[in-house]
Amino acid sequence: MSRTPLLHRSRPQGQPPTGWQDTTADSPASAVLARRDQDIHGAAMAIQAWWRGQLVRRTLEVATRSACLIQTWWHCVITHRREEQRLRALAEYVRQEKASVLLQAYARMWQARVRYQRCREAARTIQTHWRRRGKQQHGGTEDGVDLSIEIVLG
């Protein structure tokens, strides 16, 4: 005789378990009970497998969300670094451009000054020669003042 549990219930102490029946291996009731045990065992395994699947899915969802957060953060970091690098390159370009413009301005100013000094020197030379020529033609004095003093006594 074997005892097969029908249901798992709590029972008072000292009393035989309810739902237990004396069965023999050859009786039709034992086959039904064995089949019922298999069904209960299969259902329990199905519930456990479903629950483990739920836990795995939750774990994978958390891992996926975490990976997405990390990827988003890293993308922001990389974008920020690229923007800083771009701004540094732009600032360096502007600095070099301003320096080259300043050098060009100084070079042009120096060239203009040299041209002005040459023109001024040429004008001075022309004026000097013109004044000498004028004095020579009109019989003037060297300092340009023509004084004729006549003294009359009388």
CSV table of N, CA and C in Angstrom, one decimal:
chain,number,residue,atom,x,y,z
A,1,MET,N,0.8,-1.2,0.0
A,1,MET,CA,0.0,0.0,0.0
A,1,MET,C,0.9,1.2,0.0
A,2,SER,N,0.4,2.2,-0.8
A,2,SER,CA,1.2,3.5,-0.8
A,2,SER,C,0.2,4.6,-0.5
A,3,ARG,N,0.7,5.6,0.1
A,3,ARG,CA,-0.1,6.8,0.4
A,3,ARG,C,0.3,7.9,-0.6
A,4,THR,N,-0.6,8.4,-1.2
A,4,THR,CA,-0.4,9.5,-2.2
A,4,THR,C,-1.1,10.8,-1.7
A,5,PRO,N,-0.4,11.9,-1.7
A,5,PRO,CA,-1.1,13.1,-1.2
A,5,PRO,C,-2.0,13.7,-2.3
A,6,LEU,N,-3.2,14.0,-1.9
A,6,LEU,CA,-4.1,14.6,-2.9
A,6,LEU,C,-3.9,16.1,-2.9
A,7,LEU,N,-3.9,16.7,-1.6
A,7,LEU,CA,-3.7,18.1,-1.5
A,7,LEU,C,-2.8,18.3,-0.3
A,8,HIS,N,-2.0,19.4,-0.3
A,8,HIS,CA,-1.2,19.7,0.8
A,8,HIS,C,-1.9,20.7,1.7
A,9,ARG,N,-2.4,20.3,2.8
A,9,ARG,CA,-3.1,21.2,3.7
A,9,ARG,C,-2.5,21.0,5.1
A,10,SER,N,-2.7,22.0,5.9
A,10,SER,CA,-2.2,21.9,7.2
A,10,SER,C,-3.2,21.0,8.0
A,11,ARG,N,-2.8,20.3,8.9
A,11,ARG,CA,-3.7,19.4,9.7
A,11,ARG,C,-3.3,19.5,11.2
A,12,PRO,N,-4.3,19.2,12.0
A,12,PRO,CA,-4.0,19.2,13.4
A,12,PRO,C,-3.1,18.1,13.8
A,13,GLN,N,-2.3,18.3,14.9
A,13,GLN,CA,-1.4,17.2,15.3
A,13,GLN,C,-2.1,16.0,15.8
A,14,GLY,N,-1.6,14.9,15.5
A,14,GLY,CA,-2.1,13.6,16.0
A,14,GLY,C,-3.2,13.0,15.2
A,15,GLN,N,-3.6,13.7,14.1
A,15,GLN,CA,-4.7,13.1,13.3
A,15,GLN,C,-4.0,12.7,12.0
A,16,PRO,N,-4.5,11.7,11.3
A,16,PRO,CA,-4.0,11.3,10.0
A,16,PRO,C,-4.2,12.4,9.0
A,17,PRO,N,-3.3,12.5,8.1
A,17,PRO,CA,-3.5,13.5,7.0
A,17,PRO,C,-4.8,13.3,6.2
A,18,THR,N,-5.4,14.4,5.9
A,18,THR,CA,-6.6,14.3,5.1
A,18,THR,C,-6.2,14.2,3.6
A,19,GLY,N,-6.9,13.6,2.8
A,19,GLY,CA,-6.6,13.5,1.4
A,19,GLY,C,-5.7,12.4,1.1
A,20,TRP,N,-5.3,11.6,2.1
A,20,TRP,CA,-4.5,10.4,1.9
A,20,TRP,C,-5.3,9.2,1.8
A,21,GLN,N,-5.1,8.4,0.9
A,21,GLN,CA,-5.8,7.2,0.7
A,21,GLN,C,-4.9,6.0,0.6
A,22,ASP,N,-5.3,4.9,1.0
A,22,ASP,CA,-4.5,3.7,0.9
A,22,ASP,C,-4.8,3.2,-0.5
A,23,THR,N,-3.8,3.0,-1.3
A,23,THR,CA,-3.9,2.6,-2.7
A,23,THR,C,-2.9,1.5,-3.0
A,24,THR,N,-3.2,0.7,-3.9
A,24,THR,CA,-2.2,-0.3,-4.3
A,24,THR,C,-1.8,0.2,-5.7
A,25,ALA,N,-0.7,-0.3,-6.1
A,25,ALA,CA,-0.1,0.1,-7.4
A,25,ALA,C,-0.9,-0.4,-8.6
A,26,ASP,N,-1.8,-1.3,-8.4
A,26,ASP,CA,-2.5,-1.9,-9.5
A,26,ASP,C,-3.9,-1.3,-9.6
A,27,SER,N,-4.3,-0.5,-8.7
A,27,SER,CA,-5.7,-0.1,-8.7
A,27,SER,C,-5.9,1.1,-9.7
A,28,PRO,N,-7.1,1.3,-10.3
A,28,PRO,CA,-7.3,2.4,-11.2
A,28,PRO,C,-7.2,3.7,-10.4
A,29,ALA,N,-7.4,3.8,-9.2
A,29,ALA,CA,-7.3,5.0,-8.4
A,29,ALA,C,-5.9,5.5,-8.3
A,30,SER,N,-5.0,4.5,-8.2
A,30,SER,CA,-3.6,4.9,-8.1
A,30,SER,C,-3.1,5.4,-9.4
A,31,ALA,N,-3.6,4.9,-10.5
A,31,ALA,CA,-3.2,5.5,-11.8
A,31,ALA,C,-3.7,6.9,-12.0
A,32,VAL,N,-4.9,7.2,-11.5
A,32,VAL,CA,-5.5,8.5,-11.5
A,32,VAL,C,-4.7,9.4,-10.7
A,33,LEU,N,-4.4,8.9,-9.5
A,33,LEU,CA,-3.6,9.7,-8.5
A,33,LEU,C,-2.2,10.0,-9.1
A,34,ALA,N,-1.6,9.0,-9.7
A,34,ALA,CA,-0.2,9.2,-10.3
A,34,ALA,C,-0.3,10.2,-11.4
A,35,ARG,N,-1.4,10.1,-12.2
A,35,ARG,CA,-1.5,11.1,-13.3
A,35,ARG,C,-1.8,12.5,-12.8
A,36,ARG,N,-2.5,12.6,-11.7
A,36,ARG,CA,-2.8,13.9,-11.0
A,36,ARG,C,-1.5,14.4,-10.5
A,37,ASP,N,-0.7,13.6,-9.9
A,37,ASP,CA,0.6,14.0,-9.3
A,37,ASP,C,1.5,14.6,-10.5
A,38,GLN,N,1.5,13.9,-11.6
A,38,GLN,CA,2.2,14.3,-12.7
A,38,GLN,C,1.7,15.6,-13.3
A,39,ASP,N,0.4,15.8,-13.3
A,39,ASP,CA,-0.2,17.0,-13.8
A,39,ASP,C,0.2,18.2,-12.8
A,40,ILE,N,0.1,17.9,-11.5
A,40,ILE,CA,0.5,19.0,-10.6
A,40,ILE,C,1.9,19.3,-10.7
A,41,HIS,N,2.8,18.3,-10.8
A,41,HIS,CA,4.2,18.5,-10.9
A,41,HIS,C,4.5,19.2,-12.2
A,42,GLY,N,3.9,18.9,-13.3
A,42,GLY,CA,4.1,19.6,-14.6
A,42,GLY,C,3.6,21.0,-14.5
A,43,ALA,N,2.5,21.3,-13.8
A,43,ALA,CA,2.0,22.6,-13.7
A,43,ALA,C,2.9,23.4,-12.8
A,44,ALA,N,3.4,22.8,-11.7
A,44,ALA,CA,4.4,23.5,-10.9
A,44,ALA,C,5.7,23.9,-11.7
A,45,MET,N,6.1,22.9,-12.5
A,45,MET,CA,7.3,23.2,-13.3
A,45,MET,C,7.0,24.3,-14.3
A,46,ALA,N,5.8,24.3,-14.9
A,46,ALA,CA,5.5,25.3,-15.9
A,46,ALA,C,5.4,26.7,-15.2
A,47,ILE,N,4.8,26.8,-14.0
A,47,ILE,CA,4.8,28.0,-13.3
A,47,ILE,C,6.2,28.5,-12.9
A,48,GLN,N,7.1,27.6,-12.5
A,48,GLN,CA,8.4,27.9,-12.1
A,48,GLN,C,9.2,28.4,-13.3
A,49,ALA,N,9.0,27.7,-14.5
A,49,ALA,CA,9.7,28.1,-15.7
A,49,ALA,C,9.2,29.5,-16.1
A,50,TRP,N,7.9,29.7,-16.0
A,50,TRP,CA,7.3,31.1,-16.4
A,50,TRP,C,7.9,32.1,-15.5
A,51,TRP,N,8.0,31.8,-14.2
A,51,TRP,CA,8.5,32.8,-13.2
A,51,TRP,C,10.0,33.1,-13.5
A,52,ARG,N,10.8,32.0,-13.7
A,52,ARG,CA,12.2,32.2,-14.1
A,52,ARG,C,12.3,33.1,-15.3
A,53,GLY,N,11.5,32.8,-16.3
A,53,GLY,CA,11.5,33.6,-17.5
A,53,GLY,C,11.2,35.1,-17.2
A,54,GLN,N,10.2,35.3,-16.4
A,54,GLN,CA,9.9,36.7,-16.0
A,54,GLN,C,11.1,37.4,-15.3
A,55,LEU,N,11.7,36.6,-14.4
A,55,LEU,CA,12.9,37.2,-13.8
A,55,LEU,C,14.0,37.5,-14.8
A,56,VAL,N,14.2,36.6,-15.7
A,56,VAL,CA,15.3,36.8,-16.7
A,56,VAL,C,14.9,38.0,-17.6
A,57,ARG,N,13.6,38.1,-18.0
A,57,ARG,CA,13.2,39.2,-18.8
A,57,ARG,C,13.4,40.6,-18.0
A,58,ARG,N,13.0,40.6,-16.8
A,58,ARG,CA,13.2,41.8,-16.0
A,58,ARG,C,14.7,42.1,-15.9
A,59,THR,N,15.5,41.1,-15.6
A,59,THR,CA,16.9,41.4,-15.6
A,59,THR,C,17.4,41.9,-16.9
A,60,LEU,N,17.0,41.3,-18.0
A,60,LEU,CA,17.4,41.8,-19.3
A,60,LEU,C,16.9,43.2,-19.6
A,61,GLU,N,15.7,43.5,-19.2
A,61,GLU,CA,15.1,44.9,-19.4
A,61,GLU,C,15.9,45.9,-18.6
A,62,VAL,N,16.3,45.6,-17.3
A,62,VAL,CA,17.1,46.5,-16.5
A,62,VAL,C,18.5,46.6,-17.2
A,63,ALA,N,19.1,45.5,-17.7
A,63,ALA,CA,20.4,45.6,-18.3
A,63,ALA,C,20.3,46.4,-19.6
A,64,THR,N,19.2,46.3,-20.3
A,64,THR,CA,19.0,47.0,-21.6
A,64,THR,C,18.9,48.5,-21.3
A,65,ARG,N,18.0,48.8,-20.3
A,65,ARG,CA,17.9,50.3,-19.9
A,65,ARG,C,19.2,50.8,-19.4
A,66,SER,N,19.9,50.1,-18.6
A,66,SER,CA,21.2,50.6,-18.1
A,66,SER,C,22.2,50.8,-19.3
A,67,ALA,N,22.2,49.8,-20.2
A,67,ALA,CA,23.1,50.0,-21.4
A,67,ALA,C,22.7,51.2,-22.2
A,68,CYS,N,21.4,51.4,-22.4
A,68,CYS,CA,20.9,52.6,-23.1
A,68,CYS,C,21.3,53.9,-22.4
A,69,LEU,N,21.2,53.9,-21.1
A,69,LEU,CA,21.6,55.1,-20.3
A,69,LEU,C,23.0,55.4,-20.4
A,70,ILE,N,23.8,54.3,-20.3
A,70,ILE,CA,25.3,54.5,-20.4
A,70,ILE,C,25.7,55.0,-21.8
A,71,GLN,N,25.0,54.4,-22.9
A,71,GLN,CA,25.3,54.8,-24.2
A,71,GLN,C,24.9,56.2,-24.5
A,72,THR,N,23.8,56.6,-23.9
A,72,THR,CA,23.3,58.0,-24.1
A,72,THR,C,24.3,59.0,-23.4
A,73,TRP,N,24.7,58.6,-22.2
A,73,TRP,CA,25.6,59.4,-21.4
A,73,TRP,C,26.9,59.6,-22.2
A,74,TRP,N,27.4,58.4,-22.7
A,74,TRP,CA,28.7,58.4,-23.4
A,74,TRP,C,28.6,59.3,-24.7
A,75,HIS,N,27.5,59.2,-25.4
A,75,HIS,CA,27.3,60.0,-26.6
A,75,HIS,C,27.3,61.4,-26.2
A,76,CYS,N,26.7,61.8,-25.1
A,76,CYS,CA,26.7,63.2,-24.7
A,76,CYS,C,28.1,63.6,-24.4
A,77,VAL,N,28.9,62.8,-23.7
A,77,VAL,CA,30.3,63.1,-23.3
A,77,VAL,C,31.1,63.3,-24.6
A,78,ILE,N,31.0,62.4,-25.5
A,78,ILE,CA,31.7,62.5,-26.8
A,78,ILE,C,31.3,63.8,-27.5
A,79,THR,N,30.0,64.0,-27.6
A,79,THR,CA,29.5,65.2,-28.3
A,79,THR,C,30.1,66.5,-27.6
A,80,HIS,N,30.1,66.5,-26.3
A,80,HIS,CA,30.6,67.7,-25.6
A,80,HIS,C,32.1,67.8,-25.8
A,81,ARG,N,32.8,66.7,-25.8
A,81,ARG,CA,34.3,66.8,-26.1
A,81,ARG,C,34.5,67.3,-27.5
A,82,ARG,N,33.8,66.8,-28.5
A,82,ARG,CA,33.9,67.3,-29.8
A,82,ARG,C,33.6,68.8,-30.0
A,83,GLU,N,32.6,69.2,-29.3
A,83,GLU,CA,32.2,70.6,-29.3
A,83,GLU,C,33.3,71.5,-28.7
A,84,GLU,N,33.8,71.0,-27.6
A,84,GLU,CA,35.0,71.8,-26.9
A,84,GLU,C,36.2,71.8,-27.9
A,85,GLN,N,36.5,70.7,-28.5
A,85,GLN,CA,37.6,70.6,-29.4
A,85,GLN,C,37.4,71.6,-30.6
A,86,ARG,N,36.1,71.6,-31.1
A,86,ARG,CA,35.8,72.5,-32.2
A,86,ARG,C,36.0,73.9,-31.8
A,87,LEU,N,35.5,74.2,-30.6
A,87,LEU,CA,35.6,75.6,-30.1
A,87,LEU,C,37.0,76.0,-29.9
A,88,ARG,N,37.9,75.1,-29.4
A,88,ARG,CA,39.3,75.4,-29.2
A,88,ARG,C,40.0,75.6,-30.6
A,89,ALA,N,39.6,74.8,-31.6
A,89,ALA,CA,40.2,74.9,-32.9
A,89,ALA,C,39.8,76.3,-33.5
A,90,LEU,N,38.5,76.6,-33.3
A,90,LEU,CA,38.0,77.9,-33.8
A,90,LEU,C,38.7,79.1,-33.2
A,91,ALA,N,38.8,79.0,-31.8
A,91,ALA,CA,39.5,80.1,-31.1
A,91,ALA,C,41.0,80.2,-31.6
A,92,GLU,N,41.6,79.1,-31.8
A,92,GLU,CA,43.0,79.1,-32.3
A,92,GLU,C,43.1,79.7,-33.7
A,93,TYR,N,42.1,79.3,-34.5
A,93,TYR,CA,42.0,79.9,-35.9
A,93,TYR,C,41.8,81.4,-35.8
A,94,VAL,N,40.9,81.9,-35.0
A,94,VAL,CA,40.6,83.3,-34.9
A,94,VAL,C,41.9,84.0,-34.4
A,95,ARG,N,42.5,83.4,-33.4
A,95,ARG,CA,43.8,84.0,-32.8
A,95,ARG,C,44.8,84.2,-33.9
A,96,GLN,N,45.0,83.1,-34.7
A,96,GLN,CA,46.0,83.2,-35.8
A,96,GLN,C,45.6,84.2,-36.9
A,97,GLU,N,44.3,84.2,-37.1
A,97,GLU,CA,43.8,85.1,-38.2
A,97,GLU,C,44.0,86.6,-37.7
A,98,LYS,N,43.7,86.9,-36.4
A,98,LYS,CA,43.9,88.2,-35.9
A,98,LYS,C,45.4,88.6,-36.0
A,99,ALA,N,46.3,87.6,-35.6
A,99,ALA,CA,47.7,87.9,-35.6
A,99,ALA,C,48.2,88.2,-37.0
A,100,SER,N,47.7,87.4,-38.0
A,100,SER,CA,48.1,87.6,-39.4
A,100,SER,C,47.6,89.0,-39.9
A,101,VAL,N,46.4,89.3,-39.5
A,101,VAL,CA,45.8,90.6,-39.9
A,101,VAL,C,46.6,91.8,-39.3
A,102,LEU,N,47.0,91.6,-38.0
A,102,LEU,CA,47.8,92.6,-37.4
A,102,LEU,C,49.2,92.8,-38.0
A,103,LEU,N,49.8,91.6,-38.4
A,103,LEU,CA,51.1,91.7,-39.1
A,103,LEU,C,51.0,92.3,-40.4
A,104,GLN,N,49.9,92.0,-41.1
A,104,GLN,CA,49.7,92.6,-42.4
A,104,GLN,C,49.5,94.1,-42.3
A,105,ALA,N,48.8,94.5,-41.3
A,105,ALA,CA,48.5,96.0,-41.0
A,105,ALA,C,49.8,96.7,-40.7
A,106,TYR,N,50.7,96.1,-39.9
A,106,TYR,CA,52.0,96.7,-39.6
A,106,TYR,C,52.8,96.8,-40.8
A,107,ALA,N,52.8,95.7,-41.6
A,107,ALA,CA,53.6,95.7,-42.9
A,107,ALA,C,53.2,96.8,-43.8
A,108,ARG,N,51.8,96.9,-44.0
A,108,ARG,CA,51.3,97.9,-44.9
A,108,ARG,C,51.6,99.3,-44.3
A,109,MET,N,51.5,99.5,-43.0
A,109,MET,CA,51.8,100.8,-42.4
A,109,MET,C,53.3,101.1,-42.6
A,110,TRP,N,54.1,100.2,-42.5
A,110,TRP,CA,55.6,100.4,-42.7
A,110,TRP,C,55.8,100.8,-44.1
A,111,GLN,N,55.2,100.1,-45.1
A,111,GLN,CA,55.3,100.4,-46.5
A,111,GLN,C,54.8,101.8,-46.8
A,112,ALA,N,53.7,102.2,-46.2
A,112,ALA,CA,53.1,103.5,-46.4
A,112,ALA,C,54.0,104.6,-45.9
A,113,ARG,N,54.6,104.3,-44.7
A,113,ARG,CA,55.5,105.3,-44.1
A,113,ARG,C,56.7,105.5,-45.0
A,114,VAL,N,57.2,104.4,-45.4
A,114,VAL,CA,58.4,104.5,-46.3
A,114,VAL,C,58.1,105.2,-47.6
A,115,ARG,N,56.9,104.9,-48.2
A,115,ARG,CA,56.5,105.7,-49.4
A,115,ARG,C,56.3,107.2,-49.1
A,116,TYR,N,55.7,107.5,-47.9
A,116,TYR,CA,55.5,108.9,-47.6
A,116,TYR,C,56.8,109.6,-47.3
A,117,GLN,N,57.8,108.9,-46.7
A,117,GLN,CA,59.1,109.5,-46.4
A,117,GLN,C,59.8,109.8,-47.8
A,118,ARG,N,59.7,108.8,-48.7
A,118,ARG,CA,60.3,109.0,-50.0
A,118,ARG,C,59.7,110.2,-50.7
A,119,CYS,N,58.4,110.3,-50.7
A,119,CYS,CA,57.7,111.4,-51.3
A,119,CYS,C,58.0,112.7,-50.7
A,120,ARG,N,58.1,112.7,-49.4
A,120,ARG,CA,58.5,114.0,-48.6
A,120,ARG,C,59.9,114.4,-49.0
A,121,GLU,N,60.8,113.4,-49.1
A,121,GLU,CA,62.2,113.7,-49.4
A,121,GLU,C,62.2,114.2,-50.9
A,122,ALA,N,61.5,113.6,-51.8
A,122,ALA,CA,61.4,114.0,-53.2
A,122,ALA,C,60.9,115.5,-53.2
A,123,ALA,N,59.8,115.8,-52.5
A,123,ALA,CA,59.3,117.1,-52.5
A,123,ALA,C,60.3,118.1,-52.0
A,124,ARG,N,61.0,117.7,-50.9
A,124,ARG,CA,62.0,118.6,-50.3
A,124,ARG,C,63.1,118.9,-51.4
A,125,THR,N,63.5,117.9,-52.1
A,125,THR,CA,64.5,118.0,-53.1
A,125,THR,C,64.0,118.9,-54.2
A,126,ILE,N,62.8,118.7,-54.7
A,126,ILE,CA,62.3,119.5,-55.8
A,126,ILE,C,62.2,121.0,-55.3
A,127,GLN,N,61.7,121.2,-54.1
A,127,GLN,CA,61.5,122.5,-53.6
A,127,GLN,C,62.9,123.3,-53.5
A,128,THR,N,63.9,122.5,-53.0
A,128,THR,CA,65.2,123.1,-52.8
A,128,THR,C,65.7,123.5,-54.2
A,129,HIS,N,65.6,122.6,-55.2
A,129,HIS,CA,66.1,123.0,-56.5
A,129,HIS,C,65.3,124.1,-57.1
A,130,TRP,N,64.0,124.1,-57.0
A,130,TRP,CA,63.2,125.2,-57.5
A,130,TRP,C,63.5,126.5,-56.9
A,131,ARG,N,63.7,126.5,-55.6
A,131,ARG,CA,64.1,127.8,-54.9
A,131,ARG,C,65.4,128.3,-55.4
A,132,ARG,N,66.4,127.4,-55.6
A,132,ARG,CA,67.7,127.9,-56.1
A,132,ARG,C,67.6,128.4,-57.5
A,133,ARG,N,66.8,127.8,-58.3
A,133,ARG,CA,66.6,128.2,-59.7
A,133,ARG,C,65.9,129.6,-59.7
A,134,GLY,N,64.9,129.8,-58.8
A,134,GLY,CA,64.3,131.1,-58.8
A,134,GLY,C,65.2,132.2,-58.3
A,135,LYS,N,66.1,131.9,-57.4
A,135,LYS,CA,67.0,132.9,-57.0
A,135,LYS,C,68.0,133.2,-58.1
A,136,GLN,N,68.4,132.2,-58.8
A,136,GLN,CA,69.4,132.5,-59.8
A,136,GLN,C,68.8,133.3,-61.0
A,137,GLN,N,67.5,133.0,-61.3
A,137,GLN,CA,66.9,133.8,-62.4
A,137,GLN,C,66.6,135.2,-62.0
A,138,HIS,N,66.3,135.5,-60.8
A,138,HIS,CA,65.8,136.8,-60.4
A,138,HIS,C,67.0,137.5,-59.6
A,139,GLY,N,68.1,137.0,-59.5
A,139,GLY,CA,69.2,137.6,-58.8
A,139,GLY,C,69.0,137.9,-57.3
A,140,GLY,N,68.3,137.0,-56.8
A,140,GLY,CA,68.0,137.2,-55.3
A,140,GLY,C,69.2,136.8,-54.5
A,141,THR,N,69.1,137.1,-53.2
A,141,THR,CA,70.2,136.7,-52.3
A,141,THR,C,70.0,135.3,-51.9
A,142,GLU,N,70.9,134.9,-51.1
A,142,GLU,CA,70.9,133.5,-50.7
A,142,GLU,C,69.8,133.2,-49.7
A,143,ASP,N,69.5,134.2,-48.9
A,143,ASP,CA,68.5,134.0,-47.9
A,143,ASP,C,67.1,134.3,-48.4
A,144,GLY,N,67.0,134.8,-49.6
A,144,GLY,CA,65.7,135.1,-50.2
A,144,GLY,C,65.2,136.5,-49.9
A,145,VAL,N,66.0,137.3,-49.2
A,145,VAL,CA,65.5,138.7,-48.9
A,145,VAL,C,66.3,139.6,-49.8
A,146,ASP,N,65.7,140.4,-50.5
A,146,ASP,CA,66.3,141.4,-51.4
A,146,ASP,C,66.3,142.7,-50.8
A,147,LEU,N,67.4,143.2,-50.3
A,147,LEU,CA,67.4,144.5,-49.6
A,147,LEU,C,68.3,145.5,-50.5
A,148,SER,N,67.7,146.6,-50.9
A,148,SER,CA,68.5,147.6,-51.5
A,148,SER,C,68.3,148.9,-50.6
A,149,ILE,N,69.4,149.3,-50.1
A,149,ILE,CA,69.4,150.5,-49.2
A,149,ILE,C,70.1,151.6,-49.9
A,150,GLU,N,69.4,152.7,-50.1
A,150,GLU,CA,70.1,153.9,-50.7
A,150,GLU,C,70.1,155.0,-49.6
A,151,ILE,N,71.2,155.5,-49.4
A,151,ILE,CA,71.4,156.6,-48.4
A,151,ILE,C,71.5,157.9,-49.1
A,152,VAL,N,70.6,158.8,-48.9
A,152,VAL,CA,70.6,160.1,-49.5
A,152,VAL,C,71.0,161.1,-48.5
A,153,LEU,N,72.0,162.0,-48.8
A,153,LEU,CA,72.4,163.0,-47.8
A,153,LEU,C,72.1,164.3,-48.5
A,154,GLY,N,71.5,164.9,-47.9
A,154,GLY,CA,71.3,166.1,-48.5
A,154,GLY,C,70.7,167.2,-48.4
